[in-house]
Tab-separated table of C-alpha atoms and ligand atoms in Angstrom:
chain	number	residue	atom	x	y	z
A	1	UNK	CA	41.521	72.550	275.485
A	2	UNK	CA	44.406	70.714	273.853
A	3	UNK	CA	45.476	67.082	274.134
A	4	UNK	CA	48.784	68.224	275.643
A	5	UNK	CA	46.929	70.070	278.430
A	6	UNK	CA	44.912	66.940	279.268
A	7	UNK	CA	48.011	64.729	279.344
A	8	UNK	CA	49.735	67.254	281.612
A	9	UNK	CA	46.732	67.127	283.943
A	10	UNK	CA	46.759	63.326	284.130
A	11	UNK	CA	50.379	62.238	284.107
A	12	UNK	CA	53.637	63.232	285.623
A	13	UNK	CA	56.687	61.933	283.759
A	14	UNK	CA	60.004	61.646	285.562
A	15	UNK	CA	63.223	60.587	283.848
A	16	UNK	CA	64.414	58.612	286.864
A	17	UNK	CA	61.405	56.296	287.005
A	18	UNK	CA	61.596	55.147	283.366
A	19	UNK	CA	61.903	51.370	282.931
A	20	UNK	CA	63.767	49.644	280.067
A	21	UNK	CA	60.568	48.419	278.483
A	22	UNK	CA	56.770	48.619	278.566
A	23	UNK	CA	54.702	45.797	277.120
A	24	UNK	CA	50.932	45.465	276.800
A	25	UNK	CA	48.098	43.785	274.923
A	26	UNK	CA	44.659	45.275	274.199
A	27	UNK	CA	41.713	43.641	272.407
A	28	UNK	CA	39.955	45.092	269.348
A	29	UNK	CA	36.296	45.988	269.844
A	30	UNK	CA	33.134	46.198	267.780
A	31	UNK	CA	30.395	48.639	268.707
A	32	UNK	CA	26.841	47.365	269.046
A	33	UNK	CA	25.746	50.982	269.552
A	34	UNK	CA	28.089	53.184	267.558
A	35	UNK	CA	30.175	56.212	268.437
A	36	UNK	CA	29.330	58.553	265.604
A	37	UNK	CA	29.924	62.296	265.967
A	38	UNK	CA	32.216	64.420	268.110
A	39	UNK	CA	31.440	67.360	270.334
A	40	UNK	CA	35.192	68.117	270.487
A	41	UNK	CA	37.432	67.033	267.609
A	42	UNK	CA	40.749	67.688	269.356
A	43	UNK	CA	39.867	65.576	272.409
A	44	UNK	CA	37.699	63.000	270.597
A	45	UNK	CA	34.752	63.793	272.859
A	46	UNK	CA	31.634	62.063	271.560
A	47	UNK	CA	28.151	63.517	271.149
A	48	UNK	CA	26.636	60.291	272.483
A	49	UNK	CA	27.606	57.292	274.594
A	50	UNK	CA	28.367	53.966	272.893
A	51	UNK	CA	28.560	50.263	273.748
A	52	UNK	CA	30.897	47.622	272.361
A	53	UNK	CA	32.051	44.066	272.740
A	54	UNK	CA	35.770	43.317	272.838
A	55	UNK	CA	37.313	40.548	270.768
A	56	UNK	CA	39.241	38.604	273.418
A	57	UNK	CA	42.634	37.490	272.120
A	58	UNK	CA	42.283	39.429	268.867
A	59	UNK	CA	43.958	42.791	269.201
A	60	UNK	CA	47.326	44.476	269.424
A	61	UNK	CA	50.459	43.730	271.401
A	62	UNK	CA	52.897	46.604	271.803
A	63	UNK	CA	56.435	46.677	273.146
A	64	UNK	CA	57.787	50.127	273.885
A	65	UNK	CA	61.287	51.299	274.753
A	66	UNK	CA	63.342	54.479	274.455
A	67	UNK	CA	65.842	55.025	271.687
A	68	UNK	CA	68.222	57.673	270.298
A	69	UNK	CA	67.803	59.969	267.271
A	70	UNK	CA	64.338	59.132	265.951
A	71	UNK	CA	61.176	57.153	266.581
A	72	UNK	CA	61.320	53.630	265.175
A	73	UNK	CA	58.006	51.946	264.490
A	74	UNK	CA	57.517	48.350	263.379
A	75	UNK	CA	54.235	46.666	262.521
A	76	UNK	CA	54.200	42.842	262.506
A	77	UNK	CA	58.010	42.855	262.292
A	78	UNK	CA	58.229	45.307	259.359
A	79	UNK	CA	59.637	48.831	259.735
A	80	UNK	CA	56.927	51.424	259.018
A	81	UNK	CA	57.673	54.464	256.826
A	82	UNK	CA	57.999	57.420	259.204
A	83	UNK	CA	56.343	59.787	256.711
A	84	UNK	CA	53.214	57.651	256.251
A	85	UNK	CA	49.921	58.429	257.983
A	86	UNK	CA	50.137	55.448	260.403
A	87	UNK	CA	53.560	56.525	261.741
A	88	UNK	CA	52.681	60.231	261.830
A	89	UNK	CA	49.549	59.593	263.881
A	90	UNK	CA	51.547	57.507	266.338
A	91	UNK	CA	54.466	59.945	266.563
A	92	UNK	CA	52.128	62.888	267.172
A	93	UNK	CA	50.502	60.945	269.984
A	94	UNK	CA	53.875	59.959	271.465
A	95	UNK	CA	54.896	63.661	271.381
A	96	UNK	CA	52.405	64.127	274.238
A	97	UNK	CA	54.577	61.884	276.444
A	98	UNK	CA	58.025	62.770	275.123
A	99	UNK	CA	60.958	63.802	277.284
A	100	UNK	CA	63.233	66.333	275.577
A	101	UNK	CA	65.678	64.650	273.176
A	102	UNK	CA	64.245	61.137	273.719
A	103	UNK	CA	62.637	58.908	271.102
A	104	UNK	CA	60.453	55.827	271.181
A	105	UNK	CA	60.842	52.416	269.655
A	106	UNK	CA	57.374	50.953	269.104
A	107	UNK	CA	57.024	47.309	268.155
A	108	UNK	CA	53.440	46.542	267.293
A	109	UNK	CA	52.025	43.126	266.566
A	110	UNK	CA	48.440	42.714	265.474
A	111	UNK	CA	46.946	39.403	266.518
A	112	UNK	CA	43.990	40.179	264.279
A	113	UNK	CA	44.753	38.300	261.078
A	114	UNK	CA	45.584	40.828	258.386
A	115	UNK	CA	42.628	41.086	256.134
A	116	UNK	CA	40.095	40.112	258.775
A	117	UNK	CA	38.502	43.489	258.158
A	118	UNK	CA	38.703	44.609	261.749
A	119	UNK	CA	39.922	48.044	262.725
A	120	UNK	CA	43.116	47.928	264.724
A	121	UNK	CA	43.440	51.613	265.671
A	122	UNK	CA	41.307	51.047	268.792
A	123	UNK	CA	43.398	48.133	270.094
A	124	UNK	CA	46.556	49.882	268.867
A	125	UNK	CA	46.090	53.052	270.916
A	126	UNK	CA	44.786	51.101	273.930
A	127	UNK	CA	47.876	48.842	273.920
A	128	UNK	CA	50.105	51.876	273.415
A	129	UNK	CA	48.811	53.765	276.479
A	130	UNK	CA	49.136	50.615	278.615
A	131	UNK	CA	52.729	50.152	277.383
A	132	UNK	CA	53.414	53.851	278.108
A	133	UNK	CA	52.083	53.400	281.638
A	134	UNK	CA	54.536	50.568	282.207
A	135	UNK	CA	57.533	52.179	280.480
A	136	UNK	CA	57.126	55.584	282.155
A	137	UNK	CA	55.790	54.124	285.423
A	138	UNK	CA	52.742	56.386	285.252
A	139	UNK	CA	50.755	56.413	288.430
A	140	UNK	CA	47.247	56.491	286.938
A	141	UNK	CA	43.974	54.611	287.363
A	142	UNK	CA	42.031	52.836	284.627
A	143	UNK	CA	39.655	55.785	284.181
A	144	UNK	CA	42.565	58.090	283.287
A	145	UNK	CA	44.067	55.398	281.079
A	146	UNK	CA	40.799	55.216	279.152
A	147	UNK	CA	40.874	59.018	278.754
A	148	UNK	CA	44.434	58.850	277.381
A	149	UNK	CA	43.467	56.108	274.913
A	150	UNK	CA	40.523	58.267	273.752
A	151	UNK	CA	42.947	61.053	272.852
A	152	UNK	CA	44.572	58.635	270.363
A	153	UNK	CA	41.368	57.301	268.823
A	154	UNK	CA	37.864	57.634	270.281
A	155	UNK	CA	36.937	53.958	270.181
A	156	UNK	CA	40.315	53.038	271.769
A	157	UNK	CA	38.973	54.046	275.198
A	158	UNK	CA	36.696	50.958	275.016
A	159	UNK	CA	39.584	48.601	274.131
A	160	UNK	CA	41.057	48.628	277.639
A	161	UNK	CA	38.563	46.006	278.760
A	162	UNK	CA	37.253	42.610	277.755
A	163	UNK	CA	33.591	41.783	277.261
A	164	UNK	CA	30.850	44.389	276.988
A	165	UNK	CA	32.072	47.951	277.485
A	166	UNK	CA	30.193	51.220	277.733
A	167	UNK	CA	31.786	54.582	276.899
A	168	UNK	CA	29.808	57.321	278.599
A	169	UNK	CA	29.837	60.517	276.567
A	170	UNK	CA	30.189	62.827	279.578
A	171	UNK	CA	29.436	66.547	279.618
A	172	UNK	CA	32.559	68.327	280.794
A	173	UNK	CA	34.512	70.400	278.264
A	174	UNK	CA	37.815	68.863	279.351
A	175	UNK	CA	36.358	65.344	278.912
A	176	UNK	CA	37.320	64.131	282.371
A	177	UNK	CA	33.924	62.403	282.589
A	178	UNK	CA	34.191	60.795	279.130
A	179	UNK	CA	35.720	57.330	279.540
A	180	UNK	CA	34.810	53.667	279.182
A	181	UNK	CA	33.843	51.108	281.801
A	182	UNK	CA	33.176	47.367	281.517
A	183	UNK	CA	29.724	45.881	282.099
A	184	UNK	CA	29.686	42.953	284.549
A	185	UNK	CA	27.794	40.587	282.216
A	186	UNK	CA	29.286	37.888	280.039
A	187	UNK	CA	27.710	35.912	277.163
A	188	UNK	CA	29.889	32.884	276.345
A	189	UNK	CA	27.597	31.606	273.557
A	190	UNK	CA	27.806	34.858	271.615
A	191	UNK	CA	29.657	34.742	268.278
A	192	UNK	CA	30.785	37.363	265.808
A	193	UNK	CA	31.397	36.474	262.172
A	194	UNK	CA	33.429	38.768	259.959
A	195	UNK	CA	32.556	38.577	256.288
A	196	UNK	CA	35.536	40.046	254.521
A	197	UNK	CA	34.795	41.632	251.160
A	198	UNK	CA	37.822	43.765	250.488
A	199	UNK	CA	41.129	44.716	252.060
A	200	UNK	CA	41.411	47.881	249.967
A	201	UNK	CA	41.883	51.065	251.956
A	202	UNK	CA	38.577	52.840	252.360
A	203	UNK	CA	37.947	56.020	250.378
A	204	UNK	CA	36.979	58.111	253.451
A	205	UNK	CA	38.479	57.849	256.935
A	206	UNK	CA	35.886	57.348	259.687
A	207	UNK	CA	37.121	60.630	261.149
A	208	UNK	CA	36.266	62.614	257.989
A	209	UNK	CA	32.977	60.821	257.426
A	210	UNK	CA	31.939	61.419	261.030
A	211	UNK	CA	32.729	65.121	260.860
A	212	UNK	CA	31.043	65.602	257.504
A	213	UNK	CA	27.922	63.867	258.819
A	214	UNK	CA	27.620	65.979	261.959
A	215	UNK	CA	28.232	69.154	259.954
A	216	UNK	CA	25.824	68.556	257.062
A	217	UNK	CA	23.250	65.860	257.815
A	218	UNK	CA	19.814	66.936	259.011
A	219	UNK	CA	19.003	63.325	259.787
A	220	UNK	CA	21.879	63.329	262.272
A	221	UNK	CA	19.653	65.405	264.587
A	222	UNK	CA	17.703	62.190	265.233
A	223	UNK	CA	20.841	60.213	266.116
A	224	UNK	CA	21.251	61.114	269.824
A	225	UNK	CA	17.624	60.126	270.535
A	226	UNK	CA	18.115	56.834	268.693
A	227	UNK	CA	21.307	56.074	270.660
A	228	UNK	CA	19.595	56.748	273.980
A	229	UNK	CA	16.878	54.222	273.121
A	230	UNK	CA	19.307	51.661	271.683
A	231	UNK	CA	21.632	51.788	274.691
A	232	UNK	CA	18.759	51.032	277.041
A	233	UNK	CA	17.592	48.162	274.829
A	234	UNK	CA	21.096	46.696	274.541
A	235	UNK	CA	21.642	46.786	278.288
A	236	UNK	CA	18.308	45.043	278.855
A	237	UNK	CA	19.176	42.474	276.163
A	238	UNK	CA	22.559	41.761	277.764
A	239	UNK	CA	21.143	41.541	281.262
A	240	UNK	CA	18.240	39.274	280.255
A	241	UNK	CA	20.161	37.301	277.592
A	242	UNK	CA	17.601	38.318	274.979
A	243	UNK	CA	19.586	37.701	271.799
A	244	UNK	CA	16.832	38.798	269.402
A	245	UNK	CA	16.674	42.176	271.155
A	246	UNK	CA	20.466	42.538	271.093
A	247	UNK	CA	20.734	41.626	267.408
A	248	UNK	CA	17.807	43.748	266.264
A	249	UNK	CA	19.066	46.783	268.185
A	250	UNK	CA	22.670	46.464	266.955
A	251	UNK	CA	21.580	45.996	263.321
A	252	UNK	CA	19.182	48.909	263.404
A	253	UNK	CA	21.784	51.132	265.093
A	254	UNK	CA	24.384	50.371	262.404
A	255	UNK	CA	21.900	50.996	259.578
A	256	UNK	CA	20.838	54.296	261.151
A	257	UNK	CA	24.481	55.397	261.372
A	258	UNK	CA	24.901	54.662	257.663
A	259	UNK	CA	21.652	56.503	256.923
A	260	UNK	CA	23.097	59.670	258.467
A	261	UNK	CA	26.176	59.267	256.223
A	262	UNK	CA	23.970	59.006	253.142
A	263	UNK	CA	22.254	62.197	254.256
A	264	UNK	CA	25.601	64.025	254.540
A	265	UNK	CA	26.819	66.257	251.740
A	266	UNK	CA	28.776	65.185	249.791
A	267	UNK	CA	27.271	61.811	250.683
A	268	UNK	CA	29.355	58.996	252.153
A	269	UNK	CA	28.625	55.444	251.030
A	270	UNK	CA	30.916	52.643	252.211
A	271	UNK	CA	28.845	49.741	250.899
A	272	UNK	CA	29.742	47.564	247.924
A	273	UNK	CA	27.087	45.630	245.985
A	274	UNK	CA	28.324	42.556	247.933
A	275	UNK	CA	27.665	44.357	251.238
A	276	UNK	CA	23.997	44.693	250.333
A	277	UNK	CA	23.903	41.074	249.162
A	278	UNK	CA	25.061	40.006	252.648
A	279	UNK	CA	22.365	42.122	254.317
A	280	UNK	CA	19.815	40.315	252.143
A	281	UNK	CA	21.226	36.877	252.989
A	282	UNK	CA	20.928	37.742	256.678
A	283	UNK	CA	17.318	38.854	256.240
A	284	UNK	CA	16.519	35.670	254.274
A	285	UNK	CA	18.076	33.536	257.010
A	286	UNK	CA	15.933	35.254	259.609
A	287	UNK	CA	12.866	34.429	257.494
A	288	UNK	CA	13.975	30.812	257.929
A	289	UNK	CA	14.180	31.295	261.709
A	290	UNK	CA	17.964	31.516	261.898
A	291	UNK	CA	18.786	34.078	264.594
A	292	UNK	CA	21.448	36.091	262.809
A	293	UNK	CA	21.906	39.860	262.674
A	294	UNK	CA	24.622	42.141	261.366
A	295	UNK	CA	26.518	45.251	262.260
A	296	UNK	CA	28.805	47.316	260.039
A	297	UNK	CA	31.329	50.061	260.764
A	298	UNK	CA	32.745	52.750	258.508
A	299	UNK	CA	33.710	50.325	255.746
A	300	UNK	CA	32.193	47.706	253.425
A	301	UNK	CA	32.860	44.568	255.533
A	302	UNK	CA	29.972	43.074	257.488
A	303	UNK	CA	30.061	41.550	260.965
A	304	UNK	CA	27.442	38.911	261.765
A	305	UNK	CA	26.023	38.414	265.234
A	306	UNK	CA	24.712	34.982	266.233
A	307	UNK	CA	24.840	32.335	268.943
A	308	UNK	CA	27.076	29.273	268.988
A	309	UNK	CA	24.107	27.009	268.197
A	310	UNK	CA	23.801	28.588	264.696
A	311	UNK	CA	27.451	28.193	263.629
A	312	UNK	CA	26.809	25.365	261.126
A	313	UNK	CA	23.952	27.163	259.383
A	314	UNK	CA	26.005	30.372	259.185
A	315	UNK	CA	29.067	28.614	257.743
A	316	UNK	CA	26.898	26.959	255.107
A	317	UNK	CA	25.728	30.308	253.739
A	318	UNK	CA	28.823	32.463	254.334
A	319	UNK	CA	31.701	30.327	253.070
A	320	UNK	CA	34.553	32.681	254.031
A	321	UNK	CA	33.203	33.861	257.398
A	322	UNK	CA	35.813	34.361	260.131
A	323	UNK	CA	34.227	33.413	263.460
A	324	UNK	CA	35.203	35.006	266.772
A	325	UNK	CA	34.156	33.973	270.297
A	326	UNK	CA	34.402	37.306	272.191
A	327	UNK	CA	34.048	35.634	275.575
A	328	UNK	CA	36.674	32.945	274.926
B	401	LIG	O1	37.547	55.626	266.973
B	401	LIG	P1	37.407	55.963	265.533
B	401	LIG	O2	37.777	57.381	265.241
B	401	LIG	O3	38.136	54.972	264.651
B	401	LIG	O4	35.841	55.844	265.144
B	401	LIG	C1	35.125	54.623	265.209
B	401	LIG	C2	33.811	54.763	264.547
B	401	LIG	C3	33.021	53.477	264.336
B	401	LIG	O5	33.871	52.363	264.248
B	401	LIG	C4	32.249	53.608	263.038
B	401	LIG	C5	32.005	53.268	265.451
B	401	LIG	C6	32.506	52.757	266.780
B	401	LIG	O6	31.852	53.067	267.778
B	401	LIG	O7	33.509	52.033	266.843
C-alpha cells in the first residue's frame, strides 16, 4: 500500500473548508524502548512496539498557510533551500495533502536549542500534521492523526502527546492499528540530561542504519523478544515508580539496539571515543550509588536519565549537560 492510499482513506480535503492558517506545537520525544526496524518501509510500520517520553516545551512549532507558485519553507526564520533533503522530505509529505495548483508556506520554529543533540524530525512531522488538520479543517481523531504523523517519520507518531507514550506496532498491512497512545502516568521528578558531543551531521541516517540492520544482522532476530521483555519492565517501572528498573531497562535496550547495528554489514557505529567515556562515567557514578542511567539514539550524543535529587552530582561530573524536566 502507498502513503497516498492511506491519506485518501483517512482524510477528505475540500477547498471550501480551508482556513487562512494552521498553527500547532508538538514536543520532541526520546524512546526508552526503541523503534528499530520496519515491517513496511513505505508506511513506516515497525517490527516492534516502542515507548518514549516527550520533552514538554521542547519541540517544534509550525505555522502553515497556502501560497502561490511554489512551497516556501522556513526554519527558525531562515528560508530553507528547496533542493536540500530537509525541504524535499517535507514537500513530498505535503504532496499527500496537496490540492491541484496550490502550494504551502511552512514556517517552522524549533524550540529545542540548536545543538542540543535532539532529533527534531519527530516533533516536526507531528506539528506539521496538527497544523494541516487545522488549515484543511480535517475531521479526524487523534488515532488517525498519529497514523498520518507516522507516514512522515515513524517516531513522529509518538510526538502527538506529552509524557510517556506507547506506539503499538500493530499487525495490519495497511497499518491502521499502528499508532501511539499516551500512558496515564506522570513522573515529575524525572530528568533527562543531554550530553552534547558533536553537532556534525551523522554519517548514516537512522533510516538507512535501521534497514541495513534488519536486512543483514543475525543478532537482530533477538530484538523483538528483547523489546517485549523491556516494554513490560518499563511499564511496571513507570507504574510502580521504580527508577532503577526504568533506567536499567532503558540503558540495556539502547545498548542492544547499537549491538544489532554493529552486527550489521557493513557495520554501523555511531559512537565517538567520548561517547564511550560518558558510558564509563555513568557506570562509575552508579558504583558510587548515584542513580544515573543513559540512553542513546542513532547518533553519538548521550542522554542521561536521573531523578531531580541527583541534579547537583550530575552537573559536577558532566559540565555541559543540558537538563530537561519532561513533566514540567
Ligand atoms: O523515526 P525515525 O525514522 O527518525 O527513527 C527513530 C529511531 C530511533 O530514534 C533510533 C529510535 C526511536 O524509537 O526514536
